[in-house]
CSV table of C-alpha atoms in Angstrom, one decimal:
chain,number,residue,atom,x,y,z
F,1,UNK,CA,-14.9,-9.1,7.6
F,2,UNK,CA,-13.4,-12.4,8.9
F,3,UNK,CA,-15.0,-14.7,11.7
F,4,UNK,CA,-13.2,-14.6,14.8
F,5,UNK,CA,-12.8,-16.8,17.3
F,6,UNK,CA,-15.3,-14.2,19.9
F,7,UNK,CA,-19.0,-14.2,20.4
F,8,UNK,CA,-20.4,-11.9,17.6
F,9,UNK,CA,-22.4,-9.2,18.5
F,10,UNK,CA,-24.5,-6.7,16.8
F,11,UNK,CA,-22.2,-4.3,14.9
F,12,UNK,CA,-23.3,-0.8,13.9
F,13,UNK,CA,-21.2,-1.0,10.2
F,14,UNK,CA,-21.8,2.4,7.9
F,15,UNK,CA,-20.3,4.2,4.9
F,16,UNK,CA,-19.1,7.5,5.5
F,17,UNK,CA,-16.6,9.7,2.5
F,18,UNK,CA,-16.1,6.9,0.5
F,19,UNK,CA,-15.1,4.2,3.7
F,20,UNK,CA,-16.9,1.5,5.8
F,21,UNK,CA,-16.8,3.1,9.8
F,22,UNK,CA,-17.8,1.0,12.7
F,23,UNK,CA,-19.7,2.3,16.2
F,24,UNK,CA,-17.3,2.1,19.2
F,25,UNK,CA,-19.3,1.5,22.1
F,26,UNK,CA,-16.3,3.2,24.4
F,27,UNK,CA,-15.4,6.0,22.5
F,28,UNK,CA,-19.3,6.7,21.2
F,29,UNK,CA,-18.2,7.5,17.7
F,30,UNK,CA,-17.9,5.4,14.2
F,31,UNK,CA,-14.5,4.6,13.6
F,32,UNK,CA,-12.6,3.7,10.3
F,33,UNK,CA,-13.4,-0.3,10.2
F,34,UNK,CA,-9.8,-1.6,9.8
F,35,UNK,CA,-8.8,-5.3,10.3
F,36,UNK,CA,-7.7,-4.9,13.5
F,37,UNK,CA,-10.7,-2.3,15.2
F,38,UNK,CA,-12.8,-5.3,13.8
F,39,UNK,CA,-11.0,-7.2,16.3
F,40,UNK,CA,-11.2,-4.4,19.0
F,41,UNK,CA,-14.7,-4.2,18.9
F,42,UNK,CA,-15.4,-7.8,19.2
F,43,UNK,CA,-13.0,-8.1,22.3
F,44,UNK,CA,-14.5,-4.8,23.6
F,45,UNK,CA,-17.7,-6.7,23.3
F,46,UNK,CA,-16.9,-9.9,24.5
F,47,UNK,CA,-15.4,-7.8,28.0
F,48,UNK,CA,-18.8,-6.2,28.3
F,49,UNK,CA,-21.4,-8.6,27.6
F,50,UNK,CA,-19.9,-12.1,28.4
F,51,UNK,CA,-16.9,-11.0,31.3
F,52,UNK,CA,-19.4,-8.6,32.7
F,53,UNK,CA,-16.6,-5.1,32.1
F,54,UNK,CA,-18.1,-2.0,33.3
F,55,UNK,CA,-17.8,0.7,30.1
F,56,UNK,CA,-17.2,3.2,31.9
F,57,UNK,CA,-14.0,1.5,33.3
F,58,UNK,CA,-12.8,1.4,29.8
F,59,UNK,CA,-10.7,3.3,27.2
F,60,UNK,CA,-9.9,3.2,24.0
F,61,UNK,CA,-7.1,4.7,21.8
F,62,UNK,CA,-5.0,5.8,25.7
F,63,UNK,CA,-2.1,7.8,25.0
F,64,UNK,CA,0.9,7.4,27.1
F,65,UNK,CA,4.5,8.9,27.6
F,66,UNK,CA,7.3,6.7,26.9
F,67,UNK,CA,10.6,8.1,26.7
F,68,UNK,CA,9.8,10.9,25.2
F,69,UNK,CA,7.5,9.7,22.3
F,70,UNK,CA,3.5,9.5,22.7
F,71,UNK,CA,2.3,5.9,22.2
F,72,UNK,CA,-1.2,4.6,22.3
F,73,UNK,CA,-2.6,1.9,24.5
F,74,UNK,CA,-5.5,-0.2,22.8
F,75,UNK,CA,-7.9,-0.6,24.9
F,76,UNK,CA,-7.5,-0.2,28.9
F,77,UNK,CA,-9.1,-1.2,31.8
F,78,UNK,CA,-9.4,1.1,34.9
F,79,UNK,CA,-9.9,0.9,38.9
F,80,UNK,CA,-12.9,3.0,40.3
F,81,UNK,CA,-10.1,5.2,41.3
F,82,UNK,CA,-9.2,5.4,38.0
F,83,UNK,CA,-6.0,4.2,38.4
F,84,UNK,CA,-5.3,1.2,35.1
F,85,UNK,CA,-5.5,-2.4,35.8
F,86,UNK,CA,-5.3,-3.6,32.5
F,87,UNK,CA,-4.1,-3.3,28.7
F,88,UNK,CA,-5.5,-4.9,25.9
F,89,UNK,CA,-3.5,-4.8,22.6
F,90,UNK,CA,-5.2,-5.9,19.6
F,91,UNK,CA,-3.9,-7.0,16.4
F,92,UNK,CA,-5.4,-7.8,12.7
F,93,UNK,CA,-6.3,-11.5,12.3
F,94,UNK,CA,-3.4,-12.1,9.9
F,95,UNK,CA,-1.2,-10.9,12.6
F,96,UNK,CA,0.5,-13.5,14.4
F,97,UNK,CA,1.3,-13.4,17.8
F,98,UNK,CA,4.9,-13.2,18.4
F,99,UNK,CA,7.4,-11.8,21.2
F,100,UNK,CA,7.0,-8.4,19.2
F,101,UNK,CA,3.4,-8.0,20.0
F,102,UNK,CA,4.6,-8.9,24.2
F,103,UNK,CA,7.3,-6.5,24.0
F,104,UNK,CA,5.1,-4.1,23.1
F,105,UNK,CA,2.3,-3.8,25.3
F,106,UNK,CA,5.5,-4.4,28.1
F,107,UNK,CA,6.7,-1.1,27.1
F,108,UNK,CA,3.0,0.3,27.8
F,109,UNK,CA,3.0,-1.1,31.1
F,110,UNK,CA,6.7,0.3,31.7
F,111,UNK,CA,4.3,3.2,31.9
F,112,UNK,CA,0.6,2.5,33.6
F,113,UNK,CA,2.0,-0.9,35.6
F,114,UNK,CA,-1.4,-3.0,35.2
F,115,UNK,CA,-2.3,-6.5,36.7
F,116,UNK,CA,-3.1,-8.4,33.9
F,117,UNK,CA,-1.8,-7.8,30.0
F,118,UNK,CA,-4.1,-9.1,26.6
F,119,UNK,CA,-2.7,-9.7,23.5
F,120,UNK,CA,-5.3,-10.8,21.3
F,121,UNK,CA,-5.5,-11.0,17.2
F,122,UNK,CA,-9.0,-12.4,17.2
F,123,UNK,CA,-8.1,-15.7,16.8
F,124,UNK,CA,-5.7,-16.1,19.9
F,125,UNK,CA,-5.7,-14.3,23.3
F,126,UNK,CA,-3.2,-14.3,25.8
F,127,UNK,CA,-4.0,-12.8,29.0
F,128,UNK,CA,-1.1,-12.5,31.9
F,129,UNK,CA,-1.3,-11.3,35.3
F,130,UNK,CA,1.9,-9.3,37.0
F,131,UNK,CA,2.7,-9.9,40.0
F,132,UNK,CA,5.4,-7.1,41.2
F,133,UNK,CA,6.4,-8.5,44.5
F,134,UNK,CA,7.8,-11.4,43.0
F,135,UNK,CA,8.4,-9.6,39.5
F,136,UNK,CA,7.0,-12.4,37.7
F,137,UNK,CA,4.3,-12.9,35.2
F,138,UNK,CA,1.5,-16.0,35.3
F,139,UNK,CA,-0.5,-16.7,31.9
F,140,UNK,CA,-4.1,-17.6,32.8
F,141,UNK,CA,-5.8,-20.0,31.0
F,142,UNK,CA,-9.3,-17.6,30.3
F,143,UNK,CA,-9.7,-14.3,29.9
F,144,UNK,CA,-10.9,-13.5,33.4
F,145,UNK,CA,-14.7,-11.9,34.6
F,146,UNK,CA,-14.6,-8.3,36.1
F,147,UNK,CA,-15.4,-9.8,39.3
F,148,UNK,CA,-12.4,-12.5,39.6
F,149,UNK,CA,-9.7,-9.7,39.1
């Protein structure tokens, strides 16, 4: 699989029917190893190890409800009270990073209302937090540690 541009880590890559899987930390299970869960799993990583992430404030694969269709969040980010602080979308390397991809994880957040927003293709992240009183939106210039949110 390609090089990214986050710290590697030691993946868990098998073979199961006939197709290469890869061992999701969060959800405890191999998953099909697709161009973009290659990115997921690095970025789930690099939350974890380097940004100090608790795992079992994390999700992946969340389904929401948005206007009437079922729609999954990549990977999110939860309060103690398990209420969501934060989406991460992911998307395949060769995926560039467009207004799409924003509109996107916006329509997610029409629905949990996080903090902070990632958009990240494994190459480039883009992290932005909310702020609702002022309804206006601040990139950041790192992806921040667990304890800075």
């Amino acid at each position: 699989m390609q090089e990214l541009n986050l710290p590697r880590f030691e993946t868990k890559i098998a073979e199961r029917d006939g197709r290469r899987v890869i061992f999701d930390v969060i959800r405890r299970r191999y998953v099909a190893l697709t161009p973009e869960e290659w990115v997921r799993q690095h970025f789930v990583h690099f939350l974890l190890e380097h940004k100090g992430y608790p795992q079992a404030l994390m999700a992946n694969e969340v389904q929401v409800q948005l206007n009437g269709t079922k729609k999954r969040c990549d990977t999110v980010l939860y309060r103690r009270d398990l209420t969501a602080r934060m989406i991460v979308e992911y998307k395949a390397p060769e995926i560039e990073i467009t207004q799409k991809v924003f509109d996107q994880i916006t329509r997610y957040n029409m629905v949990l209302k996080v903090d902070y927003l990632i958009v990240s293709n494994g190459l480039q992240h883009y992290c932005c937090r909310i702020d609702y009183e002022r309804n206006t939106y601040t990139f950041l210039q790192d992806i921040p540690a667990y304890g800075d949110l």
